[in-house]
């Protein structure tokens, strides 16, 4: 498995510092579980942040205030969802598998148009988290984005106007991108999708049924 689409620095730093809400953190942790390159980058970022904090000298003689500040900075306001390297036998890595309560073979899907989805329950009020299964060779209706969308491929692959995305790849999309992801013909594409605003579909018909589909 060769992963070509990685986390950007902003996401890595926000994840390391605990500044991502649960939905975004789950997407990042899922990618990290599959991507050794980004795990190494995360370790470097965490080490650099800790070293920088230790090197900053307090101003004046108020050592107590400085120690309190360091302690406060050291606390993570939103503990990031922790990745675990995916076992070879598992299609869905931890921590996502624990959120779903099962691995791929035991999941119960809900049909949404030509695709299927599972809502992933979190405590996060900011994002919507879904597992998607796009049938081999089939497209997702063309859409843009009301906000941000992170998509992590678990198995299979899809291609769109940007590139091709295979297992472990992550796509970071926003309102500037209009695309129509199409699953590659060899097998169904299963991916984790996290959004903070509804998708903006090009088709009027899809927009009419969008509230019923929950997307």
Coordinates of C-alpha atoms in Angstrom, one line a residue:
X1 CA 0.0 0.0 0.0
X2 CA 1.5 3.3 -1.1
X3 CA 0.0 6.4 0.4
X4 CA 0.4 9.5 -1.7
X5 CA -2.0 12.0 -0.1
X6 CA -1.0 13.0 3.5
X7 CA -2.0 15.3 6.3
X8 CA -1.0 18.9 5.9
X9 CA 1.1 20.6 8.6
X10 CA -1.8 22.6 9.9
X11 CA -3.9 19.4 10.6
X12 CA -0.9 17.7 12.2
X13 CA -0.2 20.6 14.5
X14 CA -3.8 21.0 15.5
X15 CA -4.1 17.3 16.2
X16 CA -1.0 17.2 18.3
X17 CA -2.1 20.2 20.3
X18 CA -5.6 18.9 20.9
X19 CA -7.2 21.7 18.9
X20 CA -9.4 19.5 16.7
X21 CA -12.9 18.5 17.6
X22 CA -13.7 14.8 17.9
X23 CA -14.9 14.3 14.3
X24 CA -11.8 15.8 12.7
X25 CA -9.6 14.1 15.2
X26 CA -11.1 10.7 14.3
X27 CA -10.4 11.3 10.6
X28 CA -6.8 12.3 11.4
X29 CA -6.3 9.3 13.7
X30 CA -7.7 7.0 11.1
X31 CA -5.2 8.2 8.5
X32 CA -2.4 8.1 11.1
X33 CA -3.2 4.4 11.8
X34 CA -2.6 3.6 8.2
X35 CA 0.3 6.0 7.4
X36 CA 3.7 5.5 8.9
X37 CA 5.0 8.7 7.2
X38 CA 2.5 10.9 9.0
X39 CA 3.1 9.1 12.3
X40 CA 6.8 10.0 12.0
X41 CA 5.9 13.6 11.1
X42 CA 3.6 13.8 14.2
X43 CA 6.3 12.5 16.5
X44 CA 8.7 15.2 15.1
X45 CA 6.1 17.9 15.6
X46 CA 5.3 16.8 19.2
X47 CA 9.0 16.6 20.1
X48 CA 9.7 20.0 18.5
X49 CA 6.8 21.6 20.4
X50 CA 7.9 20.2 23.7
X51 CA 11.5 21.3 23.2
X52 CA 10.4 24.8 22.2
X53 CA 8.3 25.2 25.3
X54 CA 11.2 24.1 27.5
X55 CA 13.6 26.6 25.8
X56 CA 11.5 29.7 26.4
X57 CA 12.8 31.6 29.4
X58 CA 10.5 33.2 31.8
X59 CA 10.5 37.0 32.0
X60 CA 11.3 38.5 35.3
X61 CA 11.2 36.6 38.5
X62 CA 7.7 35.2 38.5
X63 CA 8.7 31.5 38.2
X64 CA 5.3 30.4 39.6
X65 CA 3.4 32.1 36.9
X66 CA 5.7 30.6 34.3
X67 CA 5.2 27.1 35.6
X68 CA 1.5 27.6 35.7
X69 CA 1.5 28.8 32.0
X70 CA 3.6 25.8 31.0
X71 CA 1.2 23.5 32.8
X72 CA -1.8 25.1 31.1
X73 CA -0.2 24.9 27.7
X74 CA 0.6 21.2 28.3
X75 CA -3.0 20.3 28.9
X76 CA -4.9 19.3 25.8
X77 CA -8.3 21.1 25.6
X78 CA -9.7 18.3 23.5
X79 CA -7.7 15.0 23.9
X80 CA -7.1 13.8 20.4
X81 CA -8.4 10.4 19.3
X82 CA -5.4 8.1 19.5
X83 CA -4.4 6.1 16.4
X84 CA -3.3 2.5 16.6
X85 CA -1.4 0.8 13.8
X86 CA -3.9 -1.3 11.9
X87 CA -3.4 -5.1 12.2
X88 CA -2.9 -6.9 8.9
X89 CA -6.2 -8.8 9.5
X90 CA -8.3 -5.7 10.0
X91 CA -9.8 -3.6 7.3
X92 CA -11.0 -0.8 9.6
X93 CA -8.3 0.5 11.9
X94 CA -8.6 1.5 15.5
X95 CA -9.9 3.8 16.9
X96 CA -12.6 3.9 14.1
X97 CA -13.4 0.2 14.6
X98 CA -14.3 0.8 18.2
X99 CA -16.6 3.7 17.2
X100 CA -18.4 1.3 14.8
X101 CA -18.4 -1.7 17.1
X102 CA -17.4 -4.1 14.4
X103 CA -15.0 -4.7 11.5
X104 CA -16.1 -4.5 7.9
X105 CA -17.8 -7.9 7.5
X106 CA -20.2 -7.2 10.4
X107 CA -21.4 -3.7 9.6
X108 CA -25.0 -2.9 8.7
X109 CA -25.3 -0.4 5.9
X110 CA -28.1 2.1 5.0
X111 CA -28.7 2.7 1.4
X112 CA -28.3 6.3 0.2
X113 CA -28.9 6.7 -3.5
X114 CA -26.5 4.4 -5.3
X115 CA -24.2 4.2 -2.3
X116 CA -24.5 3.1 1.3
X117 CA -23.6 4.8 4.6
X118 CA -23.3 4.3 8.3
X119 CA -23.5 7.3 10.7
X120 CA -20.7 7.2 13.1
X121 CA -21.8 8.5 16.5
X122 CA -19.6 10.9 18.4
X123 CA -20.1 13.6 21.1
X124 CA -19.0 16.2 18.6
X125 CA -21.7 18.8 17.7
X126 CA -19.5 20.5 15.1
X127 CA -19.1 17.7 12.6
X128 CA -21.0 14.8 10.9
X129 CA -19.1 11.6 10.6
X130 CA -20.1 8.9 8.1
X131 CA -18.7 5.7 6.7
X132 CA -19.4 5.5 3.0
X133 CA -19.5 2.5 0.6
X134 CA -19.4 3.5 -3.1
X135 CA -20.1 0.6 -5.5
X136 CA -17.3 -0.3 -7.9
X137 CA -17.4 1.9 -10.9
X138 CA -20.2 4.1 -9.6
X139 CA -20.1 7.9 -9.0
X140 CA -21.2 10.1 -6.1
X141 CA -23.4 12.9 -7.3
X142 CA -21.4 16.0 -8.3
X143 CA -21.1 18.5 -5.4
X144 CA -19.2 21.2 -3.8
X145 CA -18.9 21.9 0.0
X146 CA -20.5 24.2 2.4
X147 CA -17.5 23.9 4.7
X148 CA -14.7 21.4 5.0
X149 CA -14.7 17.7 4.2
X150 CA -12.0 15.2 5.1
X151 CA -12.2 11.8 3.4
X152 CA -10.0 8.9 4.3
X153 CA -10.0 5.8 2.1
X154 CA -10.1 2.5 4.0
X155 CA -10.3 0.0 1.1
X156 CA -10.8 0.3 -2.7
X157 CA -10.1 3.6 -4.4
X158 CA -11.9 6.6 -6.0
X159 CA -10.8 9.3 -8.5
X160 CA -12.1 12.8 -9.0
X161 CA -11.1 16.1 -10.6
X162 CA -8.1 16.3 -8.2
X163 CA -6.4 12.8 -8.4
X164 CA -6.9 9.2 -7.5
X165 CA -7.2 8.2 -3.8
X166 CA -6.4 4.7 -2.5
X167 CA -6.2 3.0 0.9
X168 CA -4.8 5.3 3.5
X169 CA -5.0 8.5 1.4
X170 CA -6.8 11.5 2.8
X171 CA -8.5 14.2 0.7
X172 CA -9.1 17.7 2.3
X173 CA -11.8 19.5 0.4
X174 CA -13.6 22.9 0.9
X175 CA -16.0 25.2 -0.9
X176 CA -13.5 25.9 -3.7
X177 CA -13.7 22.3 -4.9
X178 CA -16.6 20.9 -7.1
X179 CA -16.0 17.3 -7.8
X180 CA -17.7 14.0 -8.6
X181 CA -15.8 11.1 -6.9
X182 CA -16.1 7.8 -8.8
X183 CA -15.1 4.5 -7.3
X184 CA -12.6 2.6 -9.3
X185 CA -14.0 -0.4 -11.2
X186 CA -12.1 -3.2 -9.4
X187 CA -14.0 -3.1 -6.1
X188 CA -16.2 -1.0 -3.8
X189 CA -14.6 2.0 -2.2
X190 CA -15.1 2.3 1.5
X191 CA -14.1 5.6 3.1
X192 CA -14.6 7.7 6.2
X193 CA -16.0 11.2 5.5
X194 CA -16.2 14.0 8.0
X195 CA -18.0 17.3 7.2
X196 CA -18.9 20.4 9.2
X197 CA -21.6 21.7 6.7
X198 CA -24.0 20.0 4.3
X199 CA -22.7 19.2 0.8
X200 CA -23.8 21.4 -2.1
X201 CA -25.1 19.2 -4.8
X202 CA -25.3 20.3 -8.4
X203 CA -28.4 18.3 -9.3
X204 CA -31.7 19.9 -8.3
X205 CA -33.2 16.4 -7.8
X206 CA -30.5 15.4 -5.3
X207 CA -30.9 18.7 -3.4
X208 CA -34.6 18.0 -3.1
X209 CA -34.1 14.7 -1.4
X210 CA -30.9 15.7 0.5
X211 CA -32.7 16.2 3.9
X212 CA -34.1 12.7 3.6
X213 CA -30.6 11.3 2.8
X214 CA -29.0 13.1 5.7
X215 CA -26.1 14.4 3.7

